[in-house]
mmCIF file of C-alpha atoms in Angstrom:
data_model
loop_
_atom_site.group_PDB
_atom_site.id
_atom_site.type_symbol
_atom_site.label_atom_id
_atom_site.label_comp_id
_atom_site.label_asym_id
_atom_site.label_seq_id
_atom_site.Cartn_x
_atom_site.Cartn_y
_atom_site.Cartn_z
ATOM 1 C CA MET A 295 -7.441 -4.181 14.184
ATOM 2 C CA THR A 296 -6.042 -3.619 18.147
ATOM 3 C CA ASP A 297 -4.013 -0.995 19.350
ATOM 4 C CA SER A 298 -1.468 -3.650 20.539
ATOM 5 C CA ALA A 299 -1.874 -5.837 16.905
ATOM 6 C CA GLN A 300 -1.447 -2.533 14.804
ATOM 7 C CA SER A 301 1.716 -1.505 17.324
ATOM 8 C CA THR A 302 3.214 -5.592 16.864
ATOM 9 C CA ALA A 303 2.865 -4.804 13.068
ATOM 10 C CA PHE A 304 4.594 -1.847 12.925
ATOM 11 C CA ALA A 305 7.030 -2.977 14.808
ATOM 12 C CA ALA A 306 7.914 -5.505 12.423
ATOM 13 C CA ALA A 307 8.450 -3.335 9.683
ATOM 14 C CA GLY A 308 10.749 -1.331 11.555
ATOM 15 C CA PHE A 309 8.439 1.453 12.678
ATOM 16 C CA ALA A 310 9.177 3.627 15.701
ATOM 17 C CA ALA A 311 5.647 4.475 17.301
ATOM 18 C CA VAL A 312 5.226 8.008 17.863
ATOM 19 C CA ASP A 313 3.233 9.588 21.007
ATOM 20 C CA ALA A 314 1.836 13.050 19.011
ATOM 21 C CA ASP A 315 1.679 14.639 23.130
ATOM 22 C CA ASP A 316 5.777 14.332 23.263
ATOM 23 C CA GLU A 317 6.589 15.921 19.861
ATOM 24 C CA ASP A 318 6.501 19.547 21.573
ATOM 25 C CA VAL A 319 7.955 18.662 24.375
ATOM 26 C CA ALA A 320 11.615 20.153 23.332
ATOM 27 C CA ALA A 321 10.426 23.421 21.141
ATOM 28 C CA SER A 322 11.250 25.812 23.632
ATOM 29 C CA PRO A 323 14.640 25.852 24.456
ATOM 30 C CA ALA A 324 14.746 24.480 29.212
ATOM 31 C CA VAL A 325 16.186 26.827 31.771
ATOM 32 C CA LEU A 326 18.058 24.995 34.649
ATOM 33 C CA ASP A 327 18.172 27.078 37.778
ATOM 34 C CA ALA A 328 20.569 26.424 41.039
ATOM 35 C CA VAL A 329 21.568 28.647 43.522
ATOM 36 C CA ILE A 330 25.795 28.609 44.516
ATOM 37 C CA PRO A 331 26.358 26.330 48.196
ATOM 38 C CA ASP A 332 29.101 27.617 50.158
ATOM 39 C CA SER A 333 31.160 24.869 49.912
ATOM 40 C CA GLU A 334 31.907 26.338 45.751
ATOM 41 C CA ALA A 335 33.022 29.527 46.627
ATOM 42 C CA GLY A 336 35.467 30.883 44.759
ATOM 43 C CA GLN A 337 35.802 27.941 42.461
ATOM 44 C CA ARG A 338 35.744 28.167 38.591
ATOM 45 C CA LEU A 339 32.690 28.405 37.559
ATOM 46 C CA ASP A 340 32.674 25.299 34.792
ATOM 47 C CA LYS A 341 33.603 22.791 37.523
ATOM 48 C CA VAL A 342 30.482 23.897 39.637
ATOM 49 C CA LEU A 343 28.855 23.840 36.861
ATOM 50 C CA ALA A 344 29.556 19.997 36.284
ATOM 51 C CA ALA A 345 28.270 19.532 40.748
ATOM 52 C CA LEU A 346 25.280 21.358 40.165
ATOM 53 C CA PHE A 347 24.406 19.377 36.847
ATOM 54 C CA PRO A 348 25.515 16.216 36.909
ATOM 55 C CA GLN A 349 23.270 15.401 33.863
ATOM 56 C CA HIS A 350 24.985 16.986 31.827
ATOM 57 C CA SER A 351 28.770 16.376 30.145
ATOM 58 C CA ARG A 352 31.379 19.373 32.102
ATOM 59 C CA SER A 353 32.507 19.650 28.166
ATOM 60 C CA ARG A 354 28.966 20.959 26.709
ATOM 61 C CA LEU A 355 28.585 22.641 30.014
ATOM 62 C CA GLN A 356 31.770 24.623 28.976
ATOM 63 C CA GLN A 357 30.314 25.323 25.342
ATOM 64 C CA TRP A 358 27.059 26.542 26.465
ATOM 65 C CA CYS A 359 29.044 29.264 28.942
ATOM 66 C CA GLU A 360 31.001 30.062 26.049
ATOM 67 C CA ALA A 361 28.469 30.768 23.434
ATOM 68 C CA GLY A 362 27.348 33.156 26.515
ATOM 69 C CA LEU A 363 23.890 30.605 27.824
ATOM 70 C CA VAL A 364 25.053 30.925 31.458
ATOM 71 C CA CYS A 365 24.235 33.238 33.874
ATOM 72 C CA MET A 366 25.182 34.103 37.536
ATOM 73 C CA GLY A 367 23.100 36.749 39.273
ATOM 74 C CA GLY A 368 21.310 37.515 36.678
ATOM 75 C CA GLN A 369 24.873 38.511 34.646
ATOM 76 C CA VAL A 370 26.172 36.156 31.947
ATOM 77 C CA ALA A 371 29.562 34.750 33.111
ATOM 78 C CA GLY A 372 32.136 32.986 31.564
ATOM 79 C CA VAL A 373 34.057 29.437 32.363
ATOM 80 C CA ARG A 374 36.801 31.499 33.973
ATOM 81 C CA ASP A 375 34.728 33.553 36.595
ATOM 82 C CA LYS A 376 34.574 32.452 39.863
ATOM 83 C CA ALA A 377 31.604 30.869 41.950
ATOM 84 C CA ARG A 378 29.978 33.238 44.316
ATOM 85 C CA ALA A 379 28.270 31.560 47.172
ATOM 86 C CA GLY A 380 24.258 32.770 47.212
ATOM 87 C CA GLN A 381 24.142 33.647 43.769
ATOM 88 C CA VAL A 382 21.594 32.073 41.103
ATOM 89 C CA LEU A 383 22.676 30.204 38.595
ATOM 90 C CA GLN A 384 20.880 29.428 35.326
ATOM 91 C CA VAL A 385 21.368 27.459 31.635
ATOM 92 C CA THR A 386 19.806 28.087 29.122
ATOM 93 C CA VAL A 387 19.324 24.179 27.340
ATOM 94 C CA PRO A 388 19.365 24.785 23.758
ATOM 95 C CA VAL A 389 17.377 23.127 21.422
ATOM 96 C CA ALA A 390 19.044 20.105 19.426
ATOM 97 C CA PRO A 391 18.012 20.389 15.577
ATOM 98 C CA GLU A 392 16.672 16.848 15.989
ATOM 99 C CA ASP A 393 14.747 18.190 19.052
ATOM 100 C CA THR A 394 12.450 19.814 16.245
ATOM 101 C CA ALA A 395 12.147 17.462 14.069
ATOM 102 C CA PHE A 396 8.708 17.006 14.164
ATOM 103 C CA THR A 397 7.520 20.072 13.269
ATOM 104 C CA ALA A 398 4.416 21.425 10.944
ATOM 105 C CA GLU A 399 5.886 23.350 7.836
ATOM 106 C CA ASP A 400 4.056 25.377 6.088
ATOM 107 C CA LEU A 401 6.210 24.285 2.797
ATOM 108 C CA PRO A 402 4.649 23.144 -0.516
ATOM 109 C CA LEU A 403 3.759 19.893 -1.706
ATOM 110 C CA ASN A 404 2.781 18.453 -5.174
ATOM 111 C CA VAL A 405 -0.154 15.674 -4.016
ATOM 112 C CA VAL A 406 -1.342 13.509 -7.008
ATOM 113 C CA TYR A 407 -4.270 11.660 -4.545
ATOM 114 C CA GLU A 408 -5.874 11.990 -2.116
ATOM 115 C CA ASP A 409 -8.639 10.422 0.208
ATOM 116 C CA PRO A 410 -9.329 10.111 4.085
ATOM 117 C CA ALA A 411 -6.891 7.099 4.554
ATOM 118 C CA LEU A 412 -3.942 7.947 1.916
ATOM 119 C CA LEU A 413 -2.107 10.394 -0.339
ATOM 120 C CA ILE A 414 -0.305 10.678 -3.155
ATOM 121 C CA LEU A 415 2.530 12.654 -4.044
ATOM 122 C CA ASP A 416 5.017 13.674 -6.342
ATOM 123 C CA LYS A 417 8.222 14.581 -4.373
ATOM 124 C CA PRO A 418 10.288 17.580 -6.304
ATOM 125 C CA ALA A 419 14.416 16.188 -6.387
ATOM 126 C CA GLY A 420 16.017 18.118 -3.609
ATOM 127 C CA LEU A 421 13.548 17.500 -1.264
ATOM 128 C CA VAL A 422 14.159 14.971 2.102
ATOM 129 C CA VAL A 423 11.568 12.781 3.147
ATOM 130 C CA HIS A 424 12.488 11.833 6.534
ATOM 131 C CA PRO A 425 14.208 14.297 8.553
ATOM 132 C CA ALA A 426 17.604 13.346 9.764
ATOM 133 C CA ALA A 427 21.428 14.265 10.870
ATOM 134 C CA GLY A 428 21.778 17.693 8.060
ATOM 135 C CA ASN A 429 18.361 17.802 6.969
ATOM 136 C CA TRP A 430 16.794 18.002 10.486
ATOM 137 C CA SER A 431 13.719 20.800 8.773
ATOM 138 C CA GLY A 432 11.993 21.534 5.149
ATOM 139 C CA THR A 433 11.567 17.836 4.317
ATOM 140 C CA LEU A 434 8.033 16.340 3.432
ATOM 141 C CA LEU A 435 7.479 14.723 6.805
ATOM 142 C CA ASN A 436 7.394 18.738 7.976
ATOM 143 C CA GLY A 437 5.572 19.547 5.089
ATOM 144 C CA LEU A 438 2.374 16.809 5.657
ATOM 145 C CA LEU A 439 2.167 17.446 9.443
ATOM 146 C CA ALA A 440 1.432 21.696 8.659
ATOM 147 C CA ARG A 441 -1.065 20.248 5.810
ATOM 148 C CA TYR A 442 -2.435 17.455 7.401
ATOM 149 C CA PRO A 443 -2.441 17.872 10.894
ATOM 150 C CA GLU A 444 -4.501 13.906 11.971
ATOM 151 C CA THR A 445 -0.579 12.318 10.499
ATOM 152 C CA ALA A 446 1.232 14.211 13.537
ATOM 153 C CA ALA A 447 -0.550 11.041 15.532
ATOM 154 C CA LEU A 448 1.142 8.434 13.241
ATOM 155 C CA PRO A 449 4.538 6.720 13.117
ATOM 156 C CA ARG A 450 6.260 9.115 10.879
ATOM 157 C CA ALA A 451 3.710 11.072 9.889
ATOM 158 C CA GLY A 452 2.217 7.793 8.291
ATOM 159 C CA ILE A 453 5.085 7.257 5.548
ATOM 160 C CA VAL A 454 5.799 4.081 4.976
ATOM 161 C CA HIS A 455 8.358 4.853 2.095
ATOM 162 C CA ARG A 456 11.222 7.245 0.697
ATOM 163 C CA LEU A 457 13.037 8.400 -2.237
ATOM 164 C CA ASP A 458 16.173 9.723 -1.886
ATOM 165 C CA LYS A 459 17.000 13.140 -1.772
ATOM 166 C CA ASP A 460 17.851 13.838 -5.005
ATOM 167 C CA THR A 461 15.286 11.460 -7.210
ATOM 168 C CA SER A 462 12.211 12.394 -8.059
ATOM 169 C CA GLY A 463 8.254 11.209 -8.458
ATOM 170 C CA LEU A 464 5.421 9.725 -6.428
ATOM 171 C CA LEU A 465 5.565 7.817 -2.856
ATOM 172 C CA VAL A 466 2.517 6.630 -1.174
ATOM 173 C CA THR A 467 1.688 7.973 2.647
ATOM 174 C CA ALA A 468 -0.943 6.885 5.210
ATOM 175 C CA ARG A 469 -3.644 10.159 6.721
ATOM 176 C CA SER A 470 -4.968 6.744 9.595
ATOM 177 C CA LEU A 471 -3.457 4.426 11.724
ATOM 178 C CA GLN A 472 -5.553 1.591 9.877
ATOM 179 C CA ALA A 473 -4.320 2.661 6.085
ATOM 180 C CA GLN A 474 -0.506 2.477 7.187
ATOM 181 C CA THR A 475 -0.574 -0.485 8.871
ATOM 182 C CA GLU A 476 -1.890 -1.426 5.504
ATOM 183 C CA LEU A 477 -0.293 -0.060 3.362
ATOM 184 C CA VAL A 478 3.361 -1.678 5.512
ATOM 185 C CA ARG A 479 1.272 -4.433 4.387
ATOM 186 C CA LEU A 480 1.072 -4.743 1.046
ATOM 187 C CA LEU A 481 4.776 -3.360 0.681
ATOM 188 C CA GLN A 482 5.808 -6.180 2.807
ATOM 189 C CA ALA A 483 3.797 -8.344 0.017
ATOM 190 C CA ARG A 484 5.130 -6.778 -2.544
ATOM 191 C CA ARG A 485 1.972 -5.310 -3.616
ATOM 192 C CA ILE A 486 2.631 -1.781 -3.968
ATOM 193 C CA HIS A 487 4.607 -1.390 -7.879
ATOM 194 C CA ARG A 488 6.987 1.120 -8.018
ATOM 195 C CA HIS A 489 8.337 2.352 -11.740
ATOM 196 C CA TYR A 490 10.766 3.987 -12.393
ATOM 197 C CA LEU A 491 12.966 5.946 -14.855
ATOM 198 C CA ALA A 492 16.358 5.722 -15.156
ATOM 199 C CA LEU A 493 18.957 7.519 -17.550
ATOM 200 C CA VAL A 494 22.681 5.141 -18.094
ATOM 201 C CA TRP A 495 24.984 6.229 -20.372
ATOM 202 C CA GLY A 496 25.998 2.517 -22.153
ATOM 203 C CA ARG A 497 23.367 0.325 -24.870
ATOM 204 C CA VAL A 498 21.513 -2.040 -23.330
ATOM 205 C CA ASP A 499 19.671 -4.076 -25.309
ATOM 206 C CA THR A 500 17.549 -6.564 -23.422
ATOM 207 C CA ALA A 501 15.854 -6.757 -19.945
ATOM 208 C CA PHE A 502 17.545 -8.291 -17.474
ATOM 209 C CA SER A 503 16.985 -8.202 -13.635
ATOM 210 C CA VAL A 504 19.588 -7.504 -11.003
ATOM 211 C CA ASP A 505 19.182 -9.971 -7.391
ATOM 212 C CA ALA A 506 21.076 -9.397 -5.392
ATOM 213 C CA PRO A 507 21.381 -8.522 -1.435
ATOM 214 C CA ILE A 508 22.317 -4.986 -0.233
ATOM 215 C CA ALA A 509 23.697 -3.517 2.533
ATOM 216 C CA ARG A 510 25.380 -0.801 4.159
ATOM 217 C CA HIS A 511 29.410 -0.853 2.053
ATOM 218 C CA PRO A 512 31.527 -2.185 4.308
ATOM 219 C CA ARG A 513 34.268 0.722 4.186
ATOM 220 C CA ASP A 514 32.033 3.735 3.123
ATOM 221 C CA ARG A 515 29.139 4.426 5.597
ATOM 222 C CA LEU A 516 27.669 6.846 3.177
ATOM 223 C CA ARG A 517 26.914 4.514 0.339
ATOM 224 C CA MET A 518 25.634 0.619 0.384
ATOM 225 C CA ALA A 519 26.334 -2.384 -1.730
ATOM 226 C CA VAL A 520 26.109 -5.261 -2.915
ATOM 227 C CA VAL A 521 27.173 -7.573 -0.374
ATOM 228 C CA HIS A 522 27.173 -10.991 0.912
ATOM 229 C CA GLY A 523 24.542 -11.613 3.976
ATOM 230 C CA GLY A 524 22.863 -8.666 2.928
ATOM 231 C CA LYS A 525 18.445 -7.778 2.578
ATOM 232 C CA PRO A 526 17.518 -9.332 -0.101
ATOM 233 C CA ALA A 527 16.857 -7.126 -3.297
ATOM 234 C CA ARG A 528 15.789 -7.534 -6.758
ATOM 235 C CA THR A 529 15.181 -5.449 -9.344
ATOM 236 C CA ASP A 530 13.838 -5.517 -13.450
ATOM 237 C CA PHE A 531 15.091 -3.605 -15.961
ATOM 238 C CA THR A 532 13.692 -3.125 -18.710
ATOM 239 C CA PRO A 533 15.142 -1.182 -21.817
ATOM 240 C CA LEU A 534 13.196 1.403 -23.416
ATOM 241 C CA ALA A 535 14.798 3.755 -26.605
ATOM 242 C CA GLN A 536 18.598 4.001 -26.566
ATOM 243 C CA VAL A 537 20.300 7.264 -28.415
ATOM 244 C CA GLU A 538 24.290 7.770 -29.433
ATOM 245 C CA THR A 539 25.433 10.913 -27.943
ATOM 246 C CA ARG A 540 28.559 13.357 -27.906
ATOM 247 C CA TRP A 541 29.405 10.990 -24.618
ATOM 248 C CA GLY A 542 28.251 7.701 -25.627
ATOM 249 C CA PRO A 543 25.641 5.466 -26.439
ATOM 250 C CA LEU A 544 22.817 6.950 -23.484
ATOM 251 C CA THR A 545 19.898 3.734 -22.252
ATOM 252 C CA ALA A 546 16.701 5.308 -20.703
ATOM 253 C CA LEU A 547 15.167 1.858 -18.485
ATOM 254 C CA HIS A 548 12.210 1.222 -17.013
ATOM 255 C CA CYS A 549 12.738 -0.321 -13.361
ATOM 256 C CA LYS A 550 10.675 -2.206 -11.515
ATOM 257 C CA LEU A 551 11.324 -2.569 -7.628
ATOM 258 C CA HIS A 552 10.764 -6.045 -6.101
ATOM 259 C CA SER A 553 11.774 -4.846 -3.598
ATOM 260 C CA GLY A 554 12.687 -1.479 -1.254
ATOM 261 C CA ARG A 555 16.249 -1.207 0.059
ATOM 262 C CA THR A 556 18.233 2.019 0.789
ATOM 263 C CA HIS A 557 19.457 2.834 -2.845
ATOM 264 C CA GLN A 558 18.663 -0.316 -4.622
ATOM 265 C CA ILE A 559 18.002 0.701 -7.837
ATOM 266 C CA ARG A 560 20.943 2.993 -8.195
ATOM 267 C CA VAL A 561 22.807 0.441 -6.425
ATOM 268 C CA HIS A 562 22.095 -2.777 -8.612
ATOM 269 C CA LEU A 563 22.542 -0.543 -11.530
ATOM 270 C CA ARG A 564 26.232 -0.090 -10.366
ATOM 271 C CA ALA A 565 26.347 -3.857 -10.200
ATOM 272 C CA ALA A 566 25.538 -4.342 -13.872
ATOM 273 C CA ARG A 567 28.095 -1.664 -14.911
ATOM 274 C CA LEU A 568 25.694 0.695 -15.940
ATOM 275 C CA ASP A 569 26.234 4.538 -14.912
ATOM 276 C CA LEU A 570 23.485 6.013 -13.666
ATOM 277 C CA VAL A 571 23.484 9.744 -15.369
ATOM 278 C CA ALA A 572 24.501 12.671 -13.177
ATOM 279 C CA ASP A 573 24.722 9.946 -9.844
ATOM 280 C CA ALA A 574 27.794 11.582 -7.903
ATOM 281 C CA VAL A 575 27.961 8.688 -5.770
ATOM 282 C CA TYR A 576 26.840 5.230 -8.111
ATOM 283 C CA GLY A 577 27.799 7.024 -10.992
ATOM 284 C CA GLY A 578 30.861 6.247 -12.030
ATOM 285 C CA ARG A 579 33.144 8.780 -13.959
ATOM 286 C CA ALA A 580 32.183 11.892 -14.456
ATOM 287 C CA ARG A 581 31.017 13.133 -18.235
ATOM 288 C CA PRO A 582 32.203 16.730 -18.929
ATOM 289 C CA GLY A 583 29.141 18.575 -20.226
ATOM 290 C CA VAL A 584 26.588 16.936 -18.661
ATOM 291 C CA TRP A 585 24.656 20.194 -17.288
ATOM 292 C CA LEU A 586 22.246 17.616 -14.785
ATOM 293 C CA GLN A 587 22.418 18.429 -11.682
ATOM 294 C CA ARG A 588 21.265 14.792 -9.907
ATOM 295 C CA GLN A 589 21.164 11.596 -10.712
ATOM 296 C CA ALA A 590 18.606 10.734 -14.040
ATOM 297 C CA LEU A 591 16.285 8.515 -12.021
ATOM 298 C CA HIS A 592 12.582 8.897 -11.152
ATOM 299 C CA ALA A 593 10.242 7.351 -9.720
ATOM 300 C CA ALA A 594 7.461 7.836 -12.486
ATOM 301 C CA ARG A 595 4.458 5.054 -11.932
ATOM 302 C CA LEU A 596 2.811 3.687 -8.931
ATOM 303 C CA ALA A 597 0.146 0.946 -8.946
ATOM 304 C CA LEU A 598 -1.534 -0.560 -5.706
ATOM 305 C CA ARG A 599 -4.527 -1.589 -4.310
ATOM 306 C CA HIS A 600 -6.700 0.804 -1.911
ATOM 307 C CA PRO A 601 -5.852 -0.232 1.497
ATOM 308 C CA LEU A 602 -9.215 -0.245 2.687
ATOM 309 C CA THR A 603 -11.872 0.087 -0.320
ATOM 310 C CA ASP A 604 -9.518 -2.870 -2.497
ATOM 311 C CA GLU A 605 -9.716 -0.354 -5.372
ATOM 312 C CA PRO A 606 -7.310 0.037 -7.859
ATOM 313 C CA LEU A 607 -5.094 3.201 -8.101
ATOM 314 C CA ASP A 608 -2.535 3.941 -10.883
ATOM 315 C CA GLN A 609 -1.331 7.618 -10.832
ATOM 316 C CA VAL A 610 1.651 8.766 -12.671
ATOM 317 C CA ALA A 611 4.000 10.906 -12.457
ATOM 318 C CA ALA A 612 4.866 13.634 -15.566
ATOM 319 C CA ILE A 613 8.683 13.389 -16.800
ATOM 320 C CA PRO A 614 10.924 16.157 -14.421
ATOM 321 C CA GLU A 615 11.531 18.959 -16.743
ATOM 322 C CA ASP A 616 16.068 18.564 -15.883
ATOM 323 C CA ILE A 617 15.497 15.212 -17.114
ATOM 324 C CA ALA A 618 13.222 15.804 -19.771
ATOM 325 C CA ALA A 619 15.605 18.375 -21.112
ATOM 326 C CA PHE A 620 18.533 16.236 -20.792
ATOM 327 C CA TRP A 621 17.276 12.824 -23.015
ATOM 328 C CA ALA A 622 15.269 15.766 -25.686
ATOM 329 C CA GLU A 623 18.980 17.458 -25.800
ATOM 330 C CA CYS A 624 20.422 14.093 -26.764
ATOM 331 C CA GLY A 625 18.099 13.327 -29.303
ATOM 332 C CA GLY A 626 15.496 11.116 -27.272
ATOM 333 C CA ARG A 627 11.854 11.268 -27.612
ATOM 334 C CA ALA A 628 9.269 12.433 -25.234
ATOM 335 C CA GLY A 629 7.097 9.186 -26.642
ATOM 336 C CA GLN A 630 9.936 7.006 -25.980
ATOM 337 C CA ILE A 631 9.942 7.583 -21.947
ATOM 338 C CA ASP A 632 5.986 8.117 -21.422
ATOM 339 C CA PRO A 633 4.999 6.341 -18.682
ATOM 340 C CA HIS A 634 1.527 5.803 -19.676
ATOM 341 C CA THR A 635 2.837 2.815 -21.767
ATOM 342 C CA TRP A 636 4.635 0.757 -19.479
ATOM 343 C CA PRO A 637 2.748 -2.258 -18.346
ATOM 344 C CA VAL A 638 2.078 -2.524 -14.721
ATOM 345 C CA SER A 639 -0.307 -4.534 -12.326
ATOM 346 C CA SER A 640 -2.385 -3.170 -9.668
ATOM 347 C CA ASP A 641 -3.155 -6.750 -8.537
#
C-alpha cells in the first residue's frame, strides 16, 4: 500500500497523521525578546508587550507578566512598570500541557501479547488511553512511546480504539503503519470482536440487543445518549448469572460490541433501563454501601485475525480483583463470570 493510500485510510477512520519530527518542538519554553523603541518609552509595560508581540493576546501577556515570566533589562518586570527605551524585553512563553502530551513516560504496561506488528494490552481501571483535556500526561499513549519508541512515527502512537478511563481490560494497538492501517480496516469491518463483562442492577432473564444510534447528549456535553440521527450502534447482551443482594437483584452480563461508539455499552444499558454498578455518570441512583469505586465494566476478551498473518488471536483478561471481589461478596461464583467460557469468533 502506498503512503498516500495509507493516509487516506487513516483519514477515513478519523485519524490525524502525526509527524514524529514535530512531537518535541514545544518541549522547552520559548523565549521572545525585543528592544523597546524610543516611541514606547514611558508606556505601561503590558501595552508595550502587546505592541511588540502581537502574536499573543494582551490578556495572555498580562498573565505571563504577573507570573514573573517577563524581564526588562534583565530584571523581572510588572504589568504597570514603565517601559524604558533601549532596554531588552524578554518573555518566557510557558509550555502548554497539550504541547507535551506526546512525550514518552516510563509507565507500567500489562502487555498480554506482542509481536513486531501489534500489541494487546490489559488496561487497568483509572488509566486514560489518550491525552486530552485534564489528562495531558500519564496516559497509555505516553507509556507506549517510552516502551515502544517506534510508535512515535504512528498516528496516536498506534492506538486504534479506546476504553473509558474507569473501564478495565483488553485493547489492541499497532507497532507499524501497515498493521495500524489493517487494524483500522478490521474495526470498520466489525472483525475485531470485543467482549465485556458488566454487572447491572436488576433481573435479566433472556438475551437481548440494543440497536440505537449514539451521539453527544443534547444538554449535557460530558455525556453521550441515544439520539435520533446519531451514529449507528449495536450491543448484544447475554445474561450469565443472577444473585440476590441487599440492594436487590444483580445480573452479570456478557456484552458484545458490534460498533465502537463512545460510552456505547453504558449508554445502551441506560437505554435498556439497567443500571451499571457504580457508574457515576450513567448508573442511576446510588446504592449506599456499594464500595466499588468505578463502573463494573471489563473488556474481558478480544478476538481477531492477525492483520498481517491472518492467524487467529484470542486473548482473555482475568476479571479484576475489585469486580471479582464485589461479585463474590454478593454471593456469585467466579466460574459464572469466567470469560473463557464465552462463545467467541475470530473470523
